[in-house]
Amino acid sequence: MSTESVAVEDLTLEDAAAELERLAKEIARNDALYHGKDQPEISDADYDALKRRNDAIEARFPELIREDSPSRRVGAEPSNTFAPVVHSRPMLSLDNTFSQEDVRDFVASVYRFLGRLPDNSIAFTAEPKIDGLSMSIRYENGRLVTGATRGDGTTGENVTANIRTIKEIPNELPKGVPSVVEVRGEVYMAKSDFMALNAQMEAEGKQTYVNPRNTAAGSLRQLDAKVTASRKLRFFAYAWGEMSEMPADTQMGMVETFKSWGFPVNPLMKRLSSVDDILAHYAEIGLERPDLDYDIDGVVYKVDSLELQQRLGFRSRSPRWATAHKFPAEQAFTIVENIDIQVGRTGALTPVARLTPITVGGVVVTNATLHNEDYIRGIGNNGERIREEEHDIRIGDTVIVQRAGDVIPQVLDVVMEKRPAEAKAYEFPKVCPVCGSHAVRERHEKTGKLDSVTRCTGGFICRAQATEHLKHFVSRNAFDIEGLGSKQVDFFFESEDPSLQIRTAPDIFTLERRQQTSLTKLENIDGFGKVSVGKLYAAINERRSIALHRFIYALGIRHVGETTAKLLARTYNSYEAFAAAMKEAETLSGDAWNDLNAIEGIGEVMARAIVEFYKEPRNVEVIGRLLDEVKPQEAEQPVTTGSPVAGKTVVFTGSLEKFTREEAKARAESLGAKVAGSVSKKTDILIAGPGAGSKLDKARELGVQTMDEDEWLALIGG
Ligand code: IVH
């Protein structure tokens, strides 16, 4: 019998020790799930029960209290109860570059976008990329009013009280600063402060922290600002949000201004013009890295001129005018203990290496994805060799594991000298390990190429596909239903009780009604409780009205990620219009099909996947039931008050003289226009430069308004 179910009074000394060990691990694991991934597997009540059991055992056997006991962890409970703050300007992330070649490409792309020759005339700043937490600090009339974490980039957490305790951040700005100032930068913990803190923790017999970044994060997310104050946090200013007035017109000028206002800025920031100088500065910062008193993971390059930054603008998540040049990844040796197969939402069978735990760059790695059958054999996505011939990955092999930044760990290579004699080549399963259906590699219709992914053919009958589908549906960027985590989805899916079962998305929304007339009450089931059930229903009901792009994303159509879902929502405006168009596009020809393909950012593979999805009667049936419960809102069009082209569909053709095609497109989109690649009945304006051909003819034929580049510029105001 396992010690888990033995009452505290009945535990022997030996059992108690084993049980404390189990609890320490289990609580730490749930802490990580809760804080790290925001995906708790157990209810708050169950979590509390674990902690209470730990305390009770410790009270009975004080001699057994462990070094890593959960009861010794002070303030390990950052809370999720900070108020949300919507950022006045989104807090974006940066694209990563890993090689000198990538950096050259980045610089070249800046010149290309602006239609300029690469003549070293554009200046860039280069500064360390600090490994901390980005923060937005707002001042009104010179006084600090809000400190907010980045969050998802749109909405962060209000940590003002904690930010005020950071001495390096001024509470007041000098006289004469603009009335609204938002300074952005990185909060971090110095390596020396981190080591001193850990030495103190150790002396007090408390658990030590893993790395400065996590400690800084944990310190900031304390509800009690006194705890934050006791940790020495620091700050570097390097960016800004809303500014009622711009005090400078370059990146460097802005940072110098922040310095004059009392903010710490990084002393290694330099302004450079040639790629060679930029790379030399990267090498220099790399050399200094071990001696710096803070962790950095790369060098950030930014176009210095703010006017050019504005022209370059943004892609969906990151600016075109900046990139992060990461330092090379860190590597370590470990052993492949096993290879497991995970079945995903689309039936993809993904092999995962279970590794002997190893620390790589300060993080413990226990799993690494092996991607697919070919990858295990040493073959890349385009049929190329990625490892030497015999270096296929086998259970028992010693391998080199690499971790670069936030990227998931990779198995780089096999150490052949250490291969055990009995190690056999891994045999990839031919059937789905979950439902037993055939697992096949599809062949590409046109190219005849074998797909790298092995897929379960079980579709809806496969438990893994169905539950993964539901987990995707309730996930953060889809329906975002709090209280329906992975564990709960599995529970509802497996339940045999008709008043509890959730097999498809609409069932989520009928749960409360089914429960009302049922005798098996959810609140009496272990791990739920009255309060959490009430919260769950409230979270579900809150989503009965939902943004269109979230709704489309949640459907889980293959290849349709968030960005595509947003494009579709913006293009079709309402769910009815979208669904009707997809039905009409079923024949892969005609206006609806052409319109879908004309959306910039949607290629044929995606277009096909969407149409195929709507051809499947079961999908249509499930969506029908879902629409009885949920109302997708009309898409929000970008705020473009006063824009004469908002909501218009425009097409550029021929050569443009004042802008590159890319810039013209970005500009039109920022004014709320939709830019399509081909002319159809839906086109409102065709902008034709010299050399325009068939598109111009077609536009004339369809009676679409046409204009040249100058007329277009006059229309959008220069
Ligand atoms: S600039 C719009 N500069 O890196 C660009 N970011 O991967 C705003 N970071 O979220 C960011 N040091 O937390 C910039 N010198 C630096 C940085 C830096 C660290 C972080 C920041 C950002 C992330 C993007």
XYZ file of C-alpha atoms and ligand atoms in Angstrom:
742
model
C 0.000 0.000 0.000
C 1.374 3.418 -0.844
C 1.983 5.841 1.988
C -0.147 8.430 0.207
C -3.381 7.209 1.731
C -2.136 6.435 5.247
C -3.436 8.757 7.967
C -0.733 10.946 9.520
C -1.186 9.290 12.940
C -0.534 5.862 11.439
C 2.691 6.649 9.580
C 5.884 4.904 10.651
C 9.075 6.958 10.780
C 10.238 5.417 7.535
C 6.939 5.976 5.767
C 6.788 9.549 7.026
C 10.202 10.275 5.516
C 9.125 8.807 2.185
C 5.867 10.722 2.312
C 7.603 14.042 3.055
C 9.847 13.454 0.100
C 6.872 12.760 -2.146
C 5.023 15.843 -0.898
C 8.046 18.102 -1.383
C 8.316 16.950 -4.976
C 4.618 17.067 -5.683
C 4.171 20.554 -4.206
C 7.226 21.858 -6.070
C 5.895 20.363 -9.293
C 2.510 22.004 -8.819
C 4.164 25.300 -7.923
C 6.013 25.143 -11.201
C 2.865 24.300 -13.151
C 0.968 27.066 -11.464
C 3.525 29.834 -11.652
C 5.673 28.816 -14.557
C 3.099 27.646 -17.012
C -0.080 29.051 -15.523
C -1.561 25.598 -15.987
C -2.344 24.055 -12.643
C -3.217 20.379 -12.692
C -4.966 20.342 -9.350
C -7.498 22.573 -7.646
C -6.472 25.105 -5.018
C -8.218 22.949 -2.428
C -6.175 19.890 -3.355
C -3.021 21.937 -3.305
C -3.858 23.204 0.171
C -4.559 19.652 1.287
C -1.070 18.609 0.176
C 0.451 21.451 2.147
C -1.623 20.704 5.237
C -0.591 17.059 5.113
C 3.040 18.109 4.841
C 2.667 20.392 7.872
C 0.912 17.712 9.917
C 3.630 15.136 9.223
C 6.330 17.671 10.052
C 4.593 18.520 13.322
C 4.644 14.831 14.279
C 8.182 14.131 13.076
C 10.109 17.409 13.383
C 13.370 15.492 12.987
C 12.352 14.645 9.431
C 11.869 18.206 8.168
C 13.665 18.361 4.844
C 16.058 20.973 3.472
C 13.667 21.509 0.594
C 10.484 21.327 2.631
C 7.639 23.397 1.175
C 7.062 24.848 4.652
C 10.518 26.449 4.601
C 9.984 28.320 1.413
C 9.276 31.898 2.374
C 7.132 33.965 0.126
C 7.112 31.297 -2.515
C 3.583 32.183 -3.297
C 3.487 34.988 -5.761
C -0.131 35.573 -6.409
C -2.254 35.823 -9.454
C -4.339 38.511 -7.898
C -2.593 41.577 -9.316
C -4.953 43.850 -11.187
C -4.607 43.833 -14.951
C -3.152 46.861 -16.737
C -3.841 47.366 -20.418
C -0.682 48.814 -21.973
C -1.227 52.114 -23.764
C 1.128 50.795 -26.464
C 1.698 47.054 -26.737
C 4.923 45.690 -25.263
C 6.417 43.740 -28.100
C 9.103 41.144 -28.204
C 12.133 40.920 -30.437
C 13.038 38.646 -33.296
C 16.070 36.522 -32.587
C 19.161 36.170 -34.723
C 21.789 33.549 -34.044
C 24.554 33.995 -36.592
C 26.604 36.707 -38.268
C 24.753 35.865 -41.437
C 21.392 36.479 -39.726
C 22.658 39.880 -38.592
C 23.757 40.778 -42.113
C 20.321 39.721 -43.345
C 18.660 41.875 -40.716
C 20.639 44.971 -41.688
C 20.068 44.260 -45.392
C 16.321 43.874 -44.779
C 16.185 47.319 -43.170
C 17.783 48.916 -46.244
C 15.621 46.847 -48.569
C 12.385 47.763 -46.803
C 13.252 51.431 -47.025
C 14.308 51.041 -50.649
C 17.846 52.227 -49.960
C 21.215 50.932 -51.073
C 23.197 49.299 -48.249
C 25.716 52.112 -47.971
C 26.218 52.198 -44.179
C 24.182 55.399 -43.989
C 21.777 54.041 -41.380
C 22.976 54.059 -37.765
C 22.105 51.281 -35.320
C 22.425 51.074 -31.557
C 23.858 47.919 -30.012
C 23.358 47.140 -26.320
C 23.270 44.057 -24.071
C 20.065 42.074 -23.879
C 19.394 41.886 -20.160
C 18.013 38.613 -18.845
C 15.379 39.985 -16.505
C 11.750 41.057 -16.725
C 10.474 43.845 -18.861
C 8.519 46.515 -17.099
C 6.549 49.573 -18.111
C 6.621 52.479 -15.675
C 4.194 55.309 -16.183
C 4.634 58.846 -14.882
C 1.964 61.512 -14.968
C 3.074 65.063 -14.293
C 6.423 63.708 -13.167
C 5.031 61.277 -10.605
C 5.206 57.505 -10.813
C 1.623 56.263 -11.170
C 1.824 52.707 -12.508
C 4.345 49.905 -12.822
C 3.212 47.022 -14.991
C 4.726 43.726 -16.099
C 4.703 42.812 -19.752
C 2.115 40.029 -19.408
C 0.976 38.921 -22.837
C 2.192 42.173 -24.366
C -1.275 43.736 -24.397
C -2.224 43.355 -20.751
C 0.221 43.143 -17.873
C -0.053 43.035 -14.107
C -0.160 46.066 -11.894
C 2.891 45.800 -9.645
C 3.138 49.510 -8.789
C 3.623 49.005 -5.045
C 6.534 46.675 -5.711
C 8.120 48.874 -8.351
C 8.113 51.778 -5.885
C 10.438 49.770 -3.636
C 13.163 49.601 -6.302
C 15.652 52.307 -5.407
C 17.057 52.609 -8.906
C 13.666 53.658 -10.253
C 12.842 57.305 -9.514
C 9.485 57.997 -7.903
C 9.571 61.505 -9.246
C 11.046 62.945 -12.413
C 12.758 66.325 -12.732
C 10.645 69.407 -13.457
C 9.727 70.079 -17.047
C 9.382 66.472 -18.237
C 6.445 65.710 -20.557
C 3.145 65.266 -18.718
C 2.865 61.590 -19.714
C 6.015 59.507 -19.736
C 6.226 55.739 -19.936
C 9.714 54.411 -19.418
C 10.284 50.770 -20.264
C 13.192 48.574 -19.420
C 14.378 45.521 -17.598
C 14.123 44.770 -13.888
C 16.848 42.346 -12.848
C 18.774 41.055 -9.864
C 22.549 41.531 -9.833
C 24.555 38.316 -9.739
C 26.317 39.469 -6.553
C 23.000 40.224 -4.809
C 21.658 36.865 -5.938
C 24.659 35.066 -4.468
C 24.433 36.963 -1.208
C 20.731 36.125 -0.955
C 21.405 32.440 -1.566
C 24.226 32.394 0.981
C 21.792 33.839 3.508
C 19.084 31.321 2.600
C 21.555 28.513 3.027
C 22.738 29.819 6.395
C 19.114 29.878 7.542
C 18.589 26.346 6.279
C 16.162 27.513 3.629
C 15.894 26.426 0.060
C 18.138 28.360 -2.331
C 16.989 29.962 -5.596
C 17.736 28.690 -9.067
C 18.888 31.798 -10.918
C 18.730 35.605 -10.702
C 16.007 35.934 -13.326
C 13.517 33.643 -11.597
C 14.306 35.207 -8.256
C 13.683 38.684 -9.659
C 10.399 37.490 -11.143
C 9.338 35.848 -7.894
C 10.316 38.935 -5.913
C 8.255 41.213 -8.109
C 5.151 39.103 -8.020
C 4.898 39.333 -4.232
C 1.625 40.670 -2.950
C 3.502 42.010 0.044
C 5.718 44.838 -1.210
C 7.847 44.522 1.936
C 9.218 41.263 0.580
C 10.079 42.931 -2.719
C 11.767 45.732 -0.831
C 13.977 43.244 1.002
C 15.340 41.924 -2.281
C 17.697 44.179 -4.139
C 16.211 44.651 -7.570
C 17.738 46.876 -10.234
C 16.697 48.426 -13.496
C 17.968 49.433 -16.935
C 15.858 51.779 -19.087
C 15.985 51.081 -22.836
C 12.556 51.751 -24.357
C 9.334 53.683 -23.871
C 5.576 53.456 -24.297
C 3.263 56.441 -24.419
C 5.005 59.845 -24.377
C 2.969 63.056 -24.527
C 5.990 64.668 -26.133
C 9.132 63.157 -27.613
C 12.271 64.549 -25.970
C 14.593 63.205 -28.695
C 14.474 61.840 -32.219
C 16.897 58.944 -31.912
C 17.085 55.783 -29.836
C 20.374 56.977 -28.353
C 18.901 60.405 -27.607
C 15.950 58.842 -25.787
C 18.199 56.672 -23.639
C 20.417 59.664 -22.833
C 17.298 61.588 -21.831
C 16.252 58.774 -19.490
C 19.711 58.913 -17.970
C 19.381 62.663 -17.369
C 16.035 61.993 -15.658
C 17.735 59.658 -13.187
C 17.257 56.204 -14.716
C 20.138 53.740 -14.911
C 21.005 52.982 -18.530
C 23.415 50.391 -19.812
C 26.964 51.721 -20.228
C 27.765 49.252 -23.026
C 25.286 50.796 -25.460
C 26.961 52.082 -28.626
C 25.904 53.695 -31.896
C 27.384 52.053 -34.996
C 26.830 52.037 -38.716
C 28.525 49.139 -40.454
C 27.681 45.489 -39.921
C 31.344 44.810 -39.183
C 31.374 47.365 -36.371
C 28.137 45.938 -35.021
C 29.569 42.418 -34.991
C 32.784 43.640 -33.373
C 30.747 45.203 -30.580
C 28.841 41.944 -30.159
C 32.155 40.101 -29.741
C 33.345 42.684 -27.235
C 30.202 42.414 -25.123
C 30.560 38.610 -25.306
C 34.057 38.888 -23.882
C 32.887 41.088 -21.045
C 29.890 38.910 -20.295
C 31.474 36.754 -17.557
C 32.634 39.861 -15.674
C 29.331 41.721 -15.781
C 27.345 41.709 -12.554
C 24.127 40.847 -14.409
C 23.055 38.067 -16.766
C 22.733 38.889 -20.428
C 21.755 36.538 -23.212
C 22.624 38.510 -26.317
C 22.967 41.932 -27.887
C 20.024 44.004 -29.140
C 20.383 46.052 -32.325
C 17.962 48.894 -33.054
C 17.706 51.414 -35.867
C 18.750 54.675 -34.223
C 16.532 57.125 -36.089
C 13.009 57.183 -34.666
C 11.658 58.419 -37.981
C 13.040 55.330 -39.688
C 11.760 53.152 -36.840
C 8.325 54.496 -37.510
C 8.544 53.850 -41.228
C 9.800 50.335 -40.631
C 6.974 49.612 -38.210
C 6.027 46.194 -36.862
C 5.261 42.668 -37.880
C 2.611 40.938 -35.806
C 4.705 40.572 -32.673
C 8.015 42.318 -33.213
C 9.449 45.479 -34.707
C 11.170 45.386 -38.108
C 13.706 47.891 -36.786
C 15.235 45.715 -34.080
C 16.610 42.254 -33.485
C 18.221 40.328 -30.631
C 21.514 38.661 -31.521
C 21.648 35.762 -29.089
C 24.798 34.306 -27.613
C 25.477 30.696 -28.586
C 23.469 28.094 -26.761
C 24.770 26.133 -23.847
C 25.280 22.404 -24.108
C 25.550 19.412 -21.813
C 25.805 15.606 -21.960
C 23.108 13.292 -20.686
C 21.452 9.911 -21.326
C 18.273 9.080 -23.234
C 16.405 6.931 -20.738
C 13.385 6.384 -22.911
C 11.519 7.622 -25.960
C 7.810 8.330 -25.457
C 5.279 9.165 -28.130
C 2.856 12.027 -27.599
C -0.254 12.355 -29.727
C -1.260 15.910 -30.494
C -4.449 17.677 -31.480
C -3.958 17.018 -35.179
C -2.956 13.407 -34.562
C 0.754 14.071 -34.997
C 2.868 11.473 -33.198
C 5.753 13.357 -31.574
C 8.599 11.370 -30.063
C 9.969 12.832 -26.832
C 13.297 11.843 -25.288
C 13.123 11.299 -21.526
C 16.541 12.332 -20.286
C 18.498 11.834 -17.109
C 17.954 15.314 -15.594
C 20.782 17.673 -16.440
C 21.381 21.380 -15.895
C 21.919 23.314 -19.106
C 22.522 27.025 -18.729
C 20.932 27.154 -15.296
C 17.796 25.190 -16.146
C 17.108 21.536 -15.420
C 16.255 19.673 -18.604
C 14.459 16.324 -18.423
C 12.780 16.093 -21.833
C 13.682 17.017 -25.356
C 11.509 16.791 -28.425
C 12.770 14.467 -31.133
C 10.317 15.979 -33.662
C 9.623 12.955 -35.891
C 10.819 9.638 -37.237
C 13.382 11.157 -39.624
C 14.865 13.371 -36.955
C 15.603 10.327 -34.805
C 17.356 8.793 -37.787
C 19.382 11.974 -38.382
C 17.465 13.356 -41.354
C 16.144 16.919 -41.562
C 12.865 18.226 -42.975
C 14.230 18.570 -46.480
C 15.775 15.144 -46.573
C 19.210 16.467 -45.636
C 21.465 14.745 -43.093
C 21.532 16.572 -39.766
C 23.833 14.085 -38.052
C 26.336 11.542 -39.309
C 24.953 8.354 -40.747
C 25.194 6.058 -37.713
C 24.247 8.781 -35.270
C 20.563 7.848 -34.983
C 19.155 8.409 -31.499
C 18.654 5.253 -29.431
C 17.403 4.527 -25.944
C 20.503 4.283 -23.732
C 22.535 6.684 -25.883
C 24.588 9.463 -24.352
C 23.649 12.647 -26.187
C 24.575 16.326 -26.363
C 21.663 18.523 -25.339
C 21.482 22.182 -26.263
C 19.323 24.967 -24.933
C 19.279 28.376 -26.580
C 17.434 31.109 -24.724
C 13.771 30.256 -24.313
C 13.906 27.727 -27.120
C 12.979 24.162 -26.143
C 15.953 21.858 -25.606
C 17.335 20.018 -28.607
C 19.256 16.766 -28.860
C 22.203 17.755 -31.034
C 24.262 14.647 -31.417
C 25.039 11.170 -30.115
C 28.318 10.248 -28.427
C 29.060 7.047 -30.333
C 31.833 5.852 -28.021
C 29.282 5.626 -25.245
C 26.608 3.722 -27.161
C 25.710 0.564 -25.175
C 26.333 -2.648 -27.121
C 22.704 -3.692 -26.789
C 21.195 -0.380 -27.985
C 18.861 -1.001 -30.919
C 17.701 1.455 -33.574
C 14.403 2.991 -32.440
C 11.415 1.592 -34.214
C 8.801 4.230 -34.833
C 5.279 3.001 -34.002
C 2.987 2.030 -36.876
C -0.136 2.466 -34.789
C -1.300 5.252 -32.507
C -0.211 4.398 -28.957
C -3.436 5.934 -27.634
C -6.238 4.575 -29.844
C -4.527 1.845 -31.838
C -5.535 3.290 -35.226
C -3.031 3.153 -38.058
C -0.392 5.850 -37.931
C 0.751 6.963 -41.359
C 2.997 9.438 -43.080
C 1.001 11.208 -45.759
C 2.382 11.882 -49.180
C 2.181 15.440 -50.541
C -0.402 15.547 -53.324
C 1.711 17.596 -55.677
C 5.352 16.965 -54.827
C 4.933 13.296 -53.940
C 7.169 13.941 -50.944
C 6.602 11.905 -47.825
C 5.450 14.115 -44.935
C 7.849 14.123 -42.008
C 4.981 13.800 -39.540
C 3.413 10.441 -38.701
C -0.255 10.910 -37.964
C -2.848 8.864 -36.152
C -5.764 8.225 -38.542
C -8.235 7.809 -35.686
C -9.595 11.366 -35.863
C -12.404 11.920 -33.382
C -12.257 8.390 -32.031
C -8.734 9.019 -30.750
C -8.918 10.053 -27.105
C -5.635 11.946 -27.393
C -6.779 13.997 -30.375
C -10.141 14.744 -28.821
C -8.751 15.832 -25.463
C -5.916 17.831 -27.018
C -8.527 19.524 -29.153
C -10.495 20.490 -26.047
C -7.330 21.679 -24.295
C -6.554 23.875 -27.268
C -10.119 25.172 -27.254
C -9.922 26.352 -23.622
C -6.302 27.556 -23.852
C -5.096 31.071 -23.099
C -5.297 32.506 -26.617
C -8.493 30.682 -27.514
C -11.473 30.622 -25.115
C -9.213 31.124 -22.116
C -11.457 29.389 -19.590
C -9.951 29.581 -16.157
C -10.418 26.471 -14.060
C -10.466 24.159 -17.071
C -6.873 23.004 -17.117
C -5.425 19.897 -18.610
C -6.301 17.732 -15.659
C -9.906 18.927 -15.520
C -10.400 18.405 -19.257
C -9.190 14.819 -18.869
C -11.533 14.320 -15.941
C -14.629 15.624 -17.750
C -13.702 13.762 -20.909
C -13.317 10.415 -19.126
C -16.420 10.818 -16.990
C -19.147 8.263 -17.730
C -21.822 10.396 -16.097
C -23.903 12.186 -18.758
C -24.265 15.231 -16.530
C -20.480 15.601 -16.297
C -19.156 14.398 -19.581
C -17.414 16.863 -21.899
C -16.508 15.272 -25.198
C -16.788 18.256 -27.545
C -16.510 22.007 -27.064
C -20.278 22.705 -26.909
C -20.527 20.309 -23.950
C -18.541 22.835 -21.920
C -21.380 25.296 -22.239
C -24.138 22.826 -21.374
C -22.366 21.509 -18.286
C -24.041 23.842 -15.786
C -27.537 23.099 -17.173
C -26.929 19.348 -17.143
C -25.651 19.596 -13.584
C -28.755 21.418 -12.364
C -30.936 18.381 -12.957
C -28.395 15.796 -11.921
C -27.879 14.033 -8.629
C -24.135 13.621 -9.150
C -22.957 17.049 -8.125
C -19.637 18.306 -9.357
C -19.042 20.140 -6.088
C -19.029 16.835 -4.219
C -16.315 15.430 -6.416
C -12.782 15.365 -5.085
C -10.788 18.344 -6.248
C -13.699 20.659 -7.004
C -15.689 22.071 -4.093
C -18.498 24.609 -4.136
C -16.412 27.726 -4.627
C -14.328 26.404 -7.470
C -17.411 25.050 -9.272
C -19.061 28.473 -8.997
C -15.942 30.069 -10.407
C -15.770 27.550 -13.220
C -19.355 28.247 -14.311
C -18.716 31.982 -14.133
C -15.571 31.592 -16.261
C -17.511 29.556 -18.820
C -20.433 31.966 -18.953
C -18.109 34.888 -19.406
C -17.052 33.389 -22.727
C -20.515 33.103 -24.221
C -19.612 36.223 -26.114
C -16.159 36.008 -27.638
C -13.861 37.848 -30.040
C -14.163 36.418 -33.543
C -10.457 35.725 -33.944
C -10.385 33.759 -30.704
C -13.372 31.761 -31.859
C -11.722 30.919 -35.181
C -8.407 30.097 -33.523
C -10.174 27.863 -30.999
C -11.658 25.700 -33.765
C -8.223 24.154 -34.118
C -8.085 24.185 -37.917
C -4.762 22.826 -39.112
C -2.222 25.560 -39.931
C -4.496 28.280 -38.528
C -2.590 29.938 -35.709
C -3.422 33.157 -33.946
C -2.086 35.435 -36.650
C -4.076 33.703 -39.380
C -7.177 33.694 -37.214
C -6.814 37.450 -36.819
C -6.418 37.892 -40.564
C -9.537 35.845 -41.221
C -11.527 37.722 -38.594
C -10.500 41.072 -40.000
C -11.253 40.016 -43.545
C -14.651 38.427 -43.029
C -15.848 40.544 -40.104
C -18.494 38.150 -38.858
C -18.542 34.423 -38.256
C -21.544 33.970 -40.554
C -19.727 35.652 -43.433
C -16.623 33.569 -42.827
C -18.465 30.248 -42.639
C -20.582 31.047 -45.706
C -17.482 31.950 -47.696
C -15.733 28.728 -46.690
C -18.769 26.710 -47.768
C -18.764 28.504 -51.086
C -15.022 27.916 -51.510
C -15.553 24.159 -51.199
C -14.956 23.550 -54.900
C -11.488 25.144 -54.656
C -12.521 27.571 -57.377
C -14.719 30.611 -57.823
C -14.815 33.992 -56.104
C -14.863 32.822 -52.506
C -11.860 30.563 -53.073
C -9.984 33.335 -54.885
C -10.778 35.854 -52.162
C -9.457 33.501 -49.511
C -6.222 32.999 -51.441
C -5.914 36.713 -52.077
C -5.526 37.469 -48.372
C -1.899 38.398 -47.806
C -0.470 35.945 -45.343
C -2.695 33.034 -46.355
C -1.132 30.541 -48.704
C -2.660 27.647 -50.570
C -1.848 25.021 -47.940
C -3.670 27.020 -45.307
C -6.561 27.864 -47.608
C -7.012 24.179 -48.382
C -6.846 23.196 -44.731
C -9.589 25.668 -43.871
C -11.864 24.558 -46.687
C -11.221 20.882 -45.883
C -12.126 21.565 -42.281
C -15.519 22.906 -43.329
C -16.109 19.958 -45.646
C -16.088 17.585 -42.691
C -19.771 17.243 -41.635
C -18.789 16.446 -38.065
C -16.994 19.809 -37.734
C -20.004 21.653 -39.080
C -22.283 19.774 -36.699
C -20.111 20.552 -33.643
C -19.813 24.233 -34.600
C -23.589 24.350 -35.059
C -24.104 23.176 -31.485
C -21.403 25.547 -30.288
C -23.164 28.488 -31.918
C -26.321 27.629 -29.954
C -24.301 28.480 -26.850
C -21.739 31.059 -27.900
C -21.889 34.268 -29.861
C -18.734 35.340 -31.715
C -18.501 39.127 -31.829
C -17.934 41.049 -35.018
C -14.244 41.643 -35.630
C -12.788 44.791 -34.242
C -11.251 46.816 -36.983
C -8.046 48.660 -36.101
C -8.648 52.110 -34.676
C -8.089 54.313 -37.664
C -10.361 57.228 -36.986
C -10.287 59.572 -39.864
C -8.540 57.122 -42.174
C -10.091 57.323 -45.645
C -9.087 53.755 -46.424
C -10.116 51.925 -43.236
C -11.813 48.651 -44.086
C -11.034 49.002 -47.801
C -9.383 46.181 -49.687
C -6.503 47.429 -51.798
C -4.096 45.787 -54.222
C -0.713 47.142 -55.307
C 0.609 46.295 -58.750
C 3.371 47.447 -61.064
C 6.456 49.119 -59.682
C 6.197 51.720 -56.948
C 8.597 54.624 -56.899
C 8.244 56.304 -53.513
C 8.110 53.188 -51.344
C 9.041 49.568 -51.495
C 6.069 47.233 -51.875
C 6.594 46.059 -48.300
C 6.488 49.536 -46.856
C 3.468 50.508 -48.916
C 1.643 47.466 -47.633
C 2.601 48.065 -44.009
C 1.495 51.685 -44.307
C -1.860 50.784 -45.844
C -2.476 48.219 -43.122
C -1.637 50.660 -40.380
C -4.409 52.848 -41.795
C -6.869 49.999 -41.528
C -6.846 48.851 -45.153
C -6.653 45.177 -46.109
C -3.964 44.466 -48.643
C -4.716 41.631 -51.037
C -2.443 39.961 -53.557
C -4.911 39.662 -56.417
C -7.867 41.558 -57.810
C -11.394 40.307 -57.232
C -14.877 41.735 -56.868
C -14.045 42.549 -53.263
C -11.176 44.851 -54.263
C -11.912 48.515 -53.572
C -8.808 50.203 -54.939
C -6.019 49.110 -57.244
C -2.854 51.175 -56.999
C -1.036 50.692 -60.280
C 2.532 51.770 -60.897
C 4.376 51.716 -64.194
C 4.435 48.308 -65.826
C 1.065 47.215 -64.390
C -0.435 44.437 -66.515
C -3.093 41.811 -66.017
C -4.227 43.044 -62.605
C -4.960 46.463 -64.041
C -6.915 44.879 -66.893
C -8.900 42.772 -64.477
C -9.640 45.772 -62.249
C -10.958 47.724 -65.215
C -13.056 44.766 -66.256
C -14.599 44.538 -62.791
C -15.032 48.281 -62.500
C -12.653 48.572 -59.545
C -11.350 52.059 -58.771
C -7.752 52.467 -59.927
C -5.169 55.135 -59.138
C -1.441 55.744 -59.407
C 1.003 56.065 -56.553
C 0.695 59.863 -56.259
C -3.090 59.752 -56.148
C -2.859 57.075 -53.470
C -0.446 59.188 -51.433
C -2.716 62.199 -51.750
C -5.622 60.048 -50.548
C -3.833 58.773 -47.453
C -2.317 62.125 -46.681
C 1.248 61.879 -47.984
S 13.926 46.377 -26.721
C 9.998 46.737 -29.140
N 16.205 46.198 -25.444
O 13.952 41.209 -24.472
C 11.257 46.261 -28.555
N 14.560 44.536 -25.034
O 12.900 39.465 -26.568
C 11.298 46.369 -27.077
N 15.198 42.892 -23.348
O 10.575 41.823 -23.872
C 12.394 45.613 -26.453
N 17.183 43.733 -22.908
O 12.215 42.070 -21.925
C 14.999 45.638 -25.658
N 18.225 46.176 -24.331
C 17.051 45.651 -24.543
C 16.621 44.507 -23.858
C 15.363 43.965 -24.138
C 16.306 42.773 -22.620
C 14.063 41.960 -23.284
C 12.715 42.603 -23.105
C 11.880 42.137 -24.261
C 12.617 40.918 -24.702
C 12.382 40.664 -26.169
